[in-house]
CSV table of C-alpha atoms in Angstrom, one decimal:
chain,number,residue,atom,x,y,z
U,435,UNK,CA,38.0,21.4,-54.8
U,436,UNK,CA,40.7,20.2,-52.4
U,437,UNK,CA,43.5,18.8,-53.5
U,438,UNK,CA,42.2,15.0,-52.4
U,439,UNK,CA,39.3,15.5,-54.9
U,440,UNK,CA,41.4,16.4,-57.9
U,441,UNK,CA,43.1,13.4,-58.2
U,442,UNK,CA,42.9,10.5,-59.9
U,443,UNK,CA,41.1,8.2,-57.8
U,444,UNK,CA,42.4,4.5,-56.9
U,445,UNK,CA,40.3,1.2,-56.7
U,446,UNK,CA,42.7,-1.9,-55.3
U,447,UNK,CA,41.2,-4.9,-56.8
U,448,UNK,CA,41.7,-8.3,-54.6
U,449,UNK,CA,40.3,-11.4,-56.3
U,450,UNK,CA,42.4,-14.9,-57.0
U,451,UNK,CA,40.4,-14.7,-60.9
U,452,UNK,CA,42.6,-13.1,-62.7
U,453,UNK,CA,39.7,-12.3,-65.2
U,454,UNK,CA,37.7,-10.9,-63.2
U,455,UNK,CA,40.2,-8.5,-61.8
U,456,UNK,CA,40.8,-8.0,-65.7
U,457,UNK,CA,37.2,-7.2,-66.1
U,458,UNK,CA,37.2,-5.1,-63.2
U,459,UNK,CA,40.2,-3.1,-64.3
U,460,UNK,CA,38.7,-2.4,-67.6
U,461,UNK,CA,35.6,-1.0,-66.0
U,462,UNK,CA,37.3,1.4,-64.0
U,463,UNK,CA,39.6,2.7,-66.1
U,464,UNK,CA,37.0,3.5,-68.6
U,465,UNK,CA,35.5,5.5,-66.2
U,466,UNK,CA,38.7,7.1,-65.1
U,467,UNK,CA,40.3,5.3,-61.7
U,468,UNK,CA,43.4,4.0,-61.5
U,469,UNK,CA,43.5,0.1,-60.5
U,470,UNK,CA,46.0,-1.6,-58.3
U,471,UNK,CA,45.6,-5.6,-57.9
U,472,UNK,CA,46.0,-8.1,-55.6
U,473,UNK,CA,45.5,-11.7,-56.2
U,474,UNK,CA,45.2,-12.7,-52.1
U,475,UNK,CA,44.6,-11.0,-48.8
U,476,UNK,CA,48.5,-10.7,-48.1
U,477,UNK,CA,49.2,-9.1,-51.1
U,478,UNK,CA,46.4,-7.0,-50.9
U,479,UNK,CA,47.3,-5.5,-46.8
U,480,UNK,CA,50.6,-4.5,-48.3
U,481,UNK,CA,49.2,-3.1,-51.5
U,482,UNK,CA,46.3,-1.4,-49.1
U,483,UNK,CA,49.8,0.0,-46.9
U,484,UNK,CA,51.4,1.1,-49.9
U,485,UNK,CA,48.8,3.0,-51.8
U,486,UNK,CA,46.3,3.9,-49.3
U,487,UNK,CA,43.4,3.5,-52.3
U,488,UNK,CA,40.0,4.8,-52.3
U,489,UNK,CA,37.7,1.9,-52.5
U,490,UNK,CA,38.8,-1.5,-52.1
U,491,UNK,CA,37.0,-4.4,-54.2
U,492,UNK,CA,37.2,-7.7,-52.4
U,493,UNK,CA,36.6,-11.3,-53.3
U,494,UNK,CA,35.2,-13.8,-50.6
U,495,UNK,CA,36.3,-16.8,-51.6
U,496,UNK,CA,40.2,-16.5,-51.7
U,497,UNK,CA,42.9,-19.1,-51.0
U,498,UNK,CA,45.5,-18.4,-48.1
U,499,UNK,CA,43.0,-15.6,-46.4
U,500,UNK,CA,39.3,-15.4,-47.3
U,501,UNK,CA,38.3,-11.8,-47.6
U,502,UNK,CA,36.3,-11.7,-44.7
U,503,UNK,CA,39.2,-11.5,-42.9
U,504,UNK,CA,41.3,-9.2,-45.2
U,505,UNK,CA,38.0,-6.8,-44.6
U,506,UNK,CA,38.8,-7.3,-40.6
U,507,UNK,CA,42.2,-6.7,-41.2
U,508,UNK,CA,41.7,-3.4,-43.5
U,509,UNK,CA,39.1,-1.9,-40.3
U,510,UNK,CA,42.1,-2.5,-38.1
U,511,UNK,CA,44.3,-0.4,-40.3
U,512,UNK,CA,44.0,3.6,-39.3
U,513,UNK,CA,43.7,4.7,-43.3
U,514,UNK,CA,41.0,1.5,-43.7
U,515,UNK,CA,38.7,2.6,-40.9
U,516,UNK,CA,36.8,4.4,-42.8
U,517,UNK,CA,37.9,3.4,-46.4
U,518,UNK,CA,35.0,1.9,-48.8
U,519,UNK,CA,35.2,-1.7,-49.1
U,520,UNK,CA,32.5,-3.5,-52.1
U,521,UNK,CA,32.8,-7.1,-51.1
U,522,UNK,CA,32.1,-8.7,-54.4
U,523,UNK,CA,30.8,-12.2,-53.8
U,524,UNK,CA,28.6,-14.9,-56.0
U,525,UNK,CA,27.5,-16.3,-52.8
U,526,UNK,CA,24.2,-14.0,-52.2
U,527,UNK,CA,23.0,-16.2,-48.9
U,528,UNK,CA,21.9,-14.2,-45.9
U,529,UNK,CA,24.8,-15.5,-43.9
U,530,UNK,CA,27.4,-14.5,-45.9
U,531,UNK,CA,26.4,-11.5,-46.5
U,532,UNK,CA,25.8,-10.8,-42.8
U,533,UNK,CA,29.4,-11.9,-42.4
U,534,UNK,CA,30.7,-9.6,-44.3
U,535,UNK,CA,29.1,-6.3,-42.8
U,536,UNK,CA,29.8,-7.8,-39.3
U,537,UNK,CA,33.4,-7.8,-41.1
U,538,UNK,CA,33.5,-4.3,-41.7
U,539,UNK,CA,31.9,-4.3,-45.4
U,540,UNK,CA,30.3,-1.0,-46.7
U,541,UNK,CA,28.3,-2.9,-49.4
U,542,UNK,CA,28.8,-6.2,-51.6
U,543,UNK,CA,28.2,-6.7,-55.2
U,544,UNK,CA,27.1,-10.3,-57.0
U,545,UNK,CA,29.1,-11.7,-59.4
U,546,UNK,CA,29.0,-11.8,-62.1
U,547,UNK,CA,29.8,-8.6,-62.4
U,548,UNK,CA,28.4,-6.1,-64.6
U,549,UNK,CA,30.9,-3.3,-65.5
U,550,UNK,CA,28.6,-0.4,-66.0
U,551,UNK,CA,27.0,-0.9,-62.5
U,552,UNK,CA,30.5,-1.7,-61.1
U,553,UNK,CA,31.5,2.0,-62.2
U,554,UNK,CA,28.3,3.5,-61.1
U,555,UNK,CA,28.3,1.9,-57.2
U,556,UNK,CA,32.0,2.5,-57.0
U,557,UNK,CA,31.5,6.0,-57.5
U,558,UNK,CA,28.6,6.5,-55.5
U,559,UNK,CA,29.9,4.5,-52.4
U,560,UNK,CA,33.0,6.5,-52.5
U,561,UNK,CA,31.3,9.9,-53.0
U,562,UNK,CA,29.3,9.0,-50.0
U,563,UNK,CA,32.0,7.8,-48.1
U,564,UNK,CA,33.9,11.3,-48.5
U,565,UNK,CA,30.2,13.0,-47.8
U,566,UNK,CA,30.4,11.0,-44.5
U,567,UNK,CA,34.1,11.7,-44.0
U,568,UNK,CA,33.4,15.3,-44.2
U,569,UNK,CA,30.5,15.1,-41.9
U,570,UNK,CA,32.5,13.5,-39.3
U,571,UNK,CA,35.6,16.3,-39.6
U,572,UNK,CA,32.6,18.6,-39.0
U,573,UNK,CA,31.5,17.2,-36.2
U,574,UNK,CA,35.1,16.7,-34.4
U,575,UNK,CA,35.5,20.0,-34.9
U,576,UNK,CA,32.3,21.4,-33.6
U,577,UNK,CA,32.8,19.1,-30.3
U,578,UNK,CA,36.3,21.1,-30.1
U,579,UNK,CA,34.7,25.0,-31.0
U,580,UNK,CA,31.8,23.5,-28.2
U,581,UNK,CA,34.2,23.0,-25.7
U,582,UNK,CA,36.3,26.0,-26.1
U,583,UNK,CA,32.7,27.7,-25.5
U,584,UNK,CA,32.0,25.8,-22.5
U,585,UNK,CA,35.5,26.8,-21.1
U,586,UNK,CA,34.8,30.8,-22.0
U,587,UNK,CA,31.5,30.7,-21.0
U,588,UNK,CA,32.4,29.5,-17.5
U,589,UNK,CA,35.6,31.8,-16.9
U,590,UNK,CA,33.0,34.5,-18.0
U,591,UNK,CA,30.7,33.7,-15.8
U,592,UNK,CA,32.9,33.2,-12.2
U,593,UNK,CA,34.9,36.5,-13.2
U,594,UNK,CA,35.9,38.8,-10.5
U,595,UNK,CA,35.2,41.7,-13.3
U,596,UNK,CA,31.5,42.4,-13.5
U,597,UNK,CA,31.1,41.4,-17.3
U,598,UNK,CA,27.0,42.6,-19.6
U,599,UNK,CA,26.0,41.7,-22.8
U,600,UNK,CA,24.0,44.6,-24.1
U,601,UNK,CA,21.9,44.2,-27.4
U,602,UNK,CA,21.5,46.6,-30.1
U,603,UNK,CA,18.1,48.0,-28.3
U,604,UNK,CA,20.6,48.8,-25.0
U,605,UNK,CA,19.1,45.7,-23.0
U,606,UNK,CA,21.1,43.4,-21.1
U,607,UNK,CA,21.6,40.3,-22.8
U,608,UNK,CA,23.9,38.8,-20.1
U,609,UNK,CA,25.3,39.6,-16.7
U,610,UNK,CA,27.7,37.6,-14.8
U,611,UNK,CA,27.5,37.0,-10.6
U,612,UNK,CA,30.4,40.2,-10.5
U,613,UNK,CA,27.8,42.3,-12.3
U,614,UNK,CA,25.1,41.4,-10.4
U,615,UNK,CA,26.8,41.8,-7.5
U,616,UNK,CA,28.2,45.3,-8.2
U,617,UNK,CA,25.2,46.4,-9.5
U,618,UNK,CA,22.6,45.1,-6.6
U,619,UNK,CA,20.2,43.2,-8.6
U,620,UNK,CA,19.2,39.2,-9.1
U,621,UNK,CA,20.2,38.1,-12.8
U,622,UNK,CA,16.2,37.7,-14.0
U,623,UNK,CA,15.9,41.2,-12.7
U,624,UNK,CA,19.0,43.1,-14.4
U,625,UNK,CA,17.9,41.2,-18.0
U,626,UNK,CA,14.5,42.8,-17.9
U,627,UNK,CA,16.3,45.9,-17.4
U,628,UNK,CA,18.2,48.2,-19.9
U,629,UNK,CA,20.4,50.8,-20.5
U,630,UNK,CA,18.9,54.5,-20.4
Protein backbone atom coordinates (compact mmCIF):
# COMPACT_ATOMS: atom_id res chain seq x y z
CA UNK A 1 0.00 0.00 0.00
CA UNK A 2 1.25 3.57 -0.68
CA UNK A 3 1.56 5.86 1.65
CA UNK A 4 -1.86 7.79 0.23
CA UNK A 5 -3.78 4.57 1.02
CA UNK A 6 -2.77 4.24 4.64
CA UNK A 7 -4.19 7.06 5.82
CA UNK A 8 -6.98 8.11 7.33
CA UNK A 9 -9.26 9.21 4.74
CA UNK A 10 -11.11 12.80 4.81
CA UNK A 11 -14.83 13.49 3.80
CA UNK A 12 -15.50 17.58 3.85
CA UNK A 13 -19.12 17.94 4.57
CA UNK A 14 -20.85 21.32 3.10
CA UNK A 15 -24.49 21.66 4.06
CA UNK A 16 -26.21 24.93 5.82
CA UNK A 17 -28.23 21.93 8.23
CA UNK A 18 -26.26 21.63 10.85
CA UNK A 19 -27.90 18.24 11.65
CA UNK A 20 -27.49 16.83 8.83
CA UNK A 21 -23.76 17.54 8.67
CA UNK A 22 -24.10 16.02 12.33
CA UNK A 23 -25.66 12.98 10.96
CA UNK A 24 -23.20 12.83 8.26
CA UNK A 25 -20.23 13.14 10.59
CA UNK A 26 -21.45 10.33 12.68
CA UNK A 27 -21.76 8.05 9.77
CA UNK A 28 -18.36 8.48 8.70
CA UNK A 29 -16.62 8.32 11.60
CA UNK A 30 -18.16 5.10 12.54
CA UNK A 31 -16.79 3.82 9.57
CA UNK A 32 -13.46 5.37 10.04
CA UNK A 33 -13.01 8.88 7.98
CA UNK A 34 -12.18 11.92 9.34
CA UNK A 35 -14.88 14.81 8.69
CA UNK A 36 -14.21 18.44 8.02
CA UNK A 37 -17.41 20.88 7.66
CA UNK A 38 -18.52 23.66 6.01
CA UNK A 39 -21.74 25.32 6.45
CA UNK A 40 -21.60 27.37 2.74
CA UNK A 41 -19.65 27.24 -0.51
CA UNK A 42 -17.06 29.96 0.77
CA UNK A 43 -16.25 28.19 3.61
CA UNK A 44 -16.15 25.08 1.97
CA UNK A 45 -13.40 26.36 -1.22
CA UNK A 46 -11.10 27.34 1.67
CA UNK A 47 -11.65 24.22 3.73
CA UNK A 48 -11.40 22.22 0.07
CA UNK A 49 -7.68 24.50 -0.22
CA UNK A 50 -6.73 23.65 3.11
CA UNK A 51 -7.25 19.98 3.49
CA UNK A 52 -7.35 18.77 0.00
CA UNK A 53 -10.06 15.88 1.24
CA UNK A 54 -11.04 12.85 -0.37
CA UNK A 55 -14.61 13.07 -1.20
CA UNK A 56 -16.56 16.09 -0.82
CA UNK A 57 -20.40 15.83 0.24
CA UNK A 58 -22.33 18.79 -1.09
CA UNK A 59 -25.75 20.31 -0.39
CA UNK A 60 -27.72 22.00 -3.25
CA UNK A 61 -29.66 24.20 -1.75
CA UNK A 62 -27.25 26.65 0.19
CA UNK A 63 -27.52 30.29 1.02
CA UNK A 64 -24.74 32.73 -0.32
CA UNK A 65 -23.52 30.01 -3.18
CA UNK A 66 -25.74 27.03 -4.10
CA UNK A 67 -23.57 23.99 -4.47
CA UNK A 68 -23.90 23.79 -8.08
CA UNK A 69 -21.56 26.31 -8.23
CA UNK A 70 -19.23 25.35 -5.30
CA UNK A 71 -19.06 21.87 -7.56
CA UNK A 72 -17.91 24.31 -10.58
CA UNK A 73 -15.75 25.96 -8.51
CA UNK A 74 -14.05 22.68 -6.89
CA UNK A 75 -13.56 21.22 -11.00
CA UNK A 76 -11.64 24.48 -11.53
CA UNK A 77 -9.34 23.74 -8.54
CA UNK A 78 -6.13 21.43 -9.84
CA UNK A 79 -6.55 18.92 -6.53
CA UNK A 80 -10.74 19.01 -7.27
CA UNK A 81 -10.39 17.84 -10.92
CA UNK A 82 -10.60 14.71 -10.19
CA UNK A 83 -11.69 14.68 -6.49
CA UNK A 84 -15.23 12.73 -5.73
CA UNK A 85 -17.94 14.95 -5.23
CA UNK A 86 -21.65 13.11 -3.75
CA UNK A 87 -24.08 16.02 -4.32
CA UNK A 88 -26.54 15.18 -1.65
CA UNK A 89 -29.87 16.77 -2.68
CA UNK A 90 -33.81 16.14 -1.69
CA UNK A 91 -34.61 17.62 -4.94
CA UNK A 92 -34.59 14.12 -7.11
CA UNK A 93 -36.09 16.05 -10.55
CA UNK A 94 -34.35 15.24 -13.75
CA UNK A 95 -33.22 18.86 -14.06
CA UNK A 96 -31.47 19.18 -11.13
CA UNK A 97 -29.94 16.34 -11.20
CA UNK A 98 -28.66 16.96 -14.80
CA UNK A 99 -27.40 20.20 -13.34
CA UNK A 100 -25.30 18.90 -11.19
CA UNK A 101 -23.31 16.34 -13.42
CA UNK A 102 -23.12 19.17 -16.02
CA UNK A 103 -21.53 20.80 -12.74
CA UNK A 104 -18.92 18.45 -12.34
CA UNK A 105 -20.87 15.90 -9.95
CA UNK A 106 -19.60 12.27 -9.71
CA UNK A 107 -22.86 11.05 -8.19
CA UNK A 108 -25.79 12.55 -5.81
CA UNK A 109 -27.51 11.07 -3.00
CA UNK A 110 -31.36 11.84 -1.75
CA UNK A 111 -31.98 13.12 1.36
CA UNK A 112 -32.78 12.04 3.69
CA UNK A 113 -29.95 10.42 4.24
CA UNK A 114 -29.39 7.02 5.30
CA UNK A 115 -26.10 6.56 7.19
CA UNK A 116 -25.23 3.03 6.38
CA UNK A 117 -25.64 3.70 2.58
CA UNK A 118 -23.86 7.03 3.04
CA UNK A 119 -20.71 4.94 4.34
CA UNK A 120 -21.07 2.29 1.76
CA UNK A 121 -21.31 4.86 -1.58
CA UNK A 122 -18.58 7.07 -0.02
CA UNK A 123 -16.34 4.36 -0.01
CA UNK A 124 -17.11 2.87 -3.13
CA UNK A 125 -17.08 6.26 -5.17
CA UNK A 126 -13.75 6.97 -3.65
CA UNK A 127 -12.23 3.60 -4.22
CA UNK A 128 -13.26 3.93 -7.82
CA UNK A 129 -12.16 7.27 -8.09
CA UNK A 130 -8.44 6.23 -6.97
CA UNK A 131 -9.10 2.89 -9.42
CA UNK A 132 -9.62 5.66 -12.16
CA UNK A 133 -6.76 7.85 -10.81
CA UNK A 134 -4.48 5.03 -11.22
CA UNK A 135 -5.65 4.12 -14.63
CA UNK A 136 -5.10 7.57 -15.79
CA UNK A 137 -1.21 7.70 -14.26
CA UNK A 138 -0.94 4.48 -16.28
CA UNK A 139 -1.94 5.79 -19.18
CA UNK A 140 0.23 9.16 -19.07
CA UNK A 141 2.90 7.18 -18.49
CA UNK A 142 2.47 4.73 -21.33
CA UNK A 143 1.87 7.77 -23.86
CA UNK A 144 5.47 9.00 -22.39
CA UNK A 145 7.33 5.03 -22.62
CA UNK A 146 5.23 5.17 -26.38
CA UNK A 147 6.89 8.12 -27.35
CA UNK A 148 10.37 7.44 -26.14
CA UNK A 149 9.76 4.22 -28.47
CA UNK A 150 8.70 6.19 -31.41
CA UNK A 151 11.88 8.44 -31.02
CA UNK A 152 14.26 5.08 -30.72
CA UNK A 153 12.59 3.38 -33.20
CA UNK A 154 13.17 6.13 -35.74
CA UNK A 155 16.94 7.01 -34.87
CA UNK A 156 17.24 3.14 -35.22
CA UNK A 157 15.88 3.06 -38.23
CA UNK A 158 17.70 6.25 -40.30
CA UNK A 159 21.16 5.09 -38.64
CA UNK A 160 24.25 5.38 -40.70
CA UNK A 161 25.37 1.96 -38.68
CA UNK A 162 23.69 -1.09 -40.30
CA UNK A 163 21.68 -2.25 -37.12
CA UNK A 164 19.67 -6.63 -37.11
CA UNK A 165 17.51 -7.97 -34.82
CA UNK A 166 18.28 -11.60 -34.75
CA UNK A 167 15.85 -14.09 -32.83
CA UNK A 168 16.82 -16.98 -30.75
CA UNK A 169 16.41 -19.34 -34.03
CA UNK A 170 19.34 -16.89 -35.78
CA UNK A 171 16.65 -15.16 -38.12
CA UNK A 172 16.50 -11.59 -38.69
CA UNK A 173 13.91 -10.01 -36.85
CA UNK A 174 14.83 -6.44 -37.98
CA UNK A 175 17.12 -4.62 -40.34
CA UNK A 176 17.49 -1.03 -40.80
CA UNK A 177 17.99 0.84 -44.47
CA UNK A 178 22.23 0.81 -43.39
CA UNK A 179 21.87 -2.97 -43.16
CA UNK A 180 20.12 -3.45 -46.05
CA UNK A 181 22.16 -1.37 -47.78
CA UNK A 182 25.52 -2.91 -46.64
CA UNK A 183 24.25 -6.17 -47.01
CA UNK A 184 22.60 -5.93 -50.79
CA UNK A 185 19.18 -7.07 -50.07
CA UNK A 186 15.43 -5.43 -49.92
CA UNK A 187 14.16 -5.56 -46.17
CA UNK A 188 11.15 -8.45 -47.05
CA UNK A 189 14.08 -10.35 -48.46
CA UNK A 190 16.90 -10.17 -45.55
CA UNK A 191 13.78 -11.16 -42.86
CA UNK A 192 13.09 -14.33 -44.60
CA UNK A 193 16.68 -14.90 -44.31
CA UNK A 194 18.86 -16.05 -41.32
CA UNK A 195 22.03 -16.52 -39.92
CA UNK A 196 23.96 -19.80 -40.88
Amino acid sequence: MTPDQQKTPLALIVDDDPVLRLLARAALESSGWNVEEAENGRDALAAFQRRHPDVVLLDIMMPEMDGFTVCAALRKIPEGEHTPILVMTGQEDYNSIMRAYDAGATDFLTKPLNGLLLTHRVRYIVRSSRVLQDLRASQVSLARSERRLRFTQFAVDHAEDGILWVDDSKRFMYANEAACRLMGYANEELLTLSIS
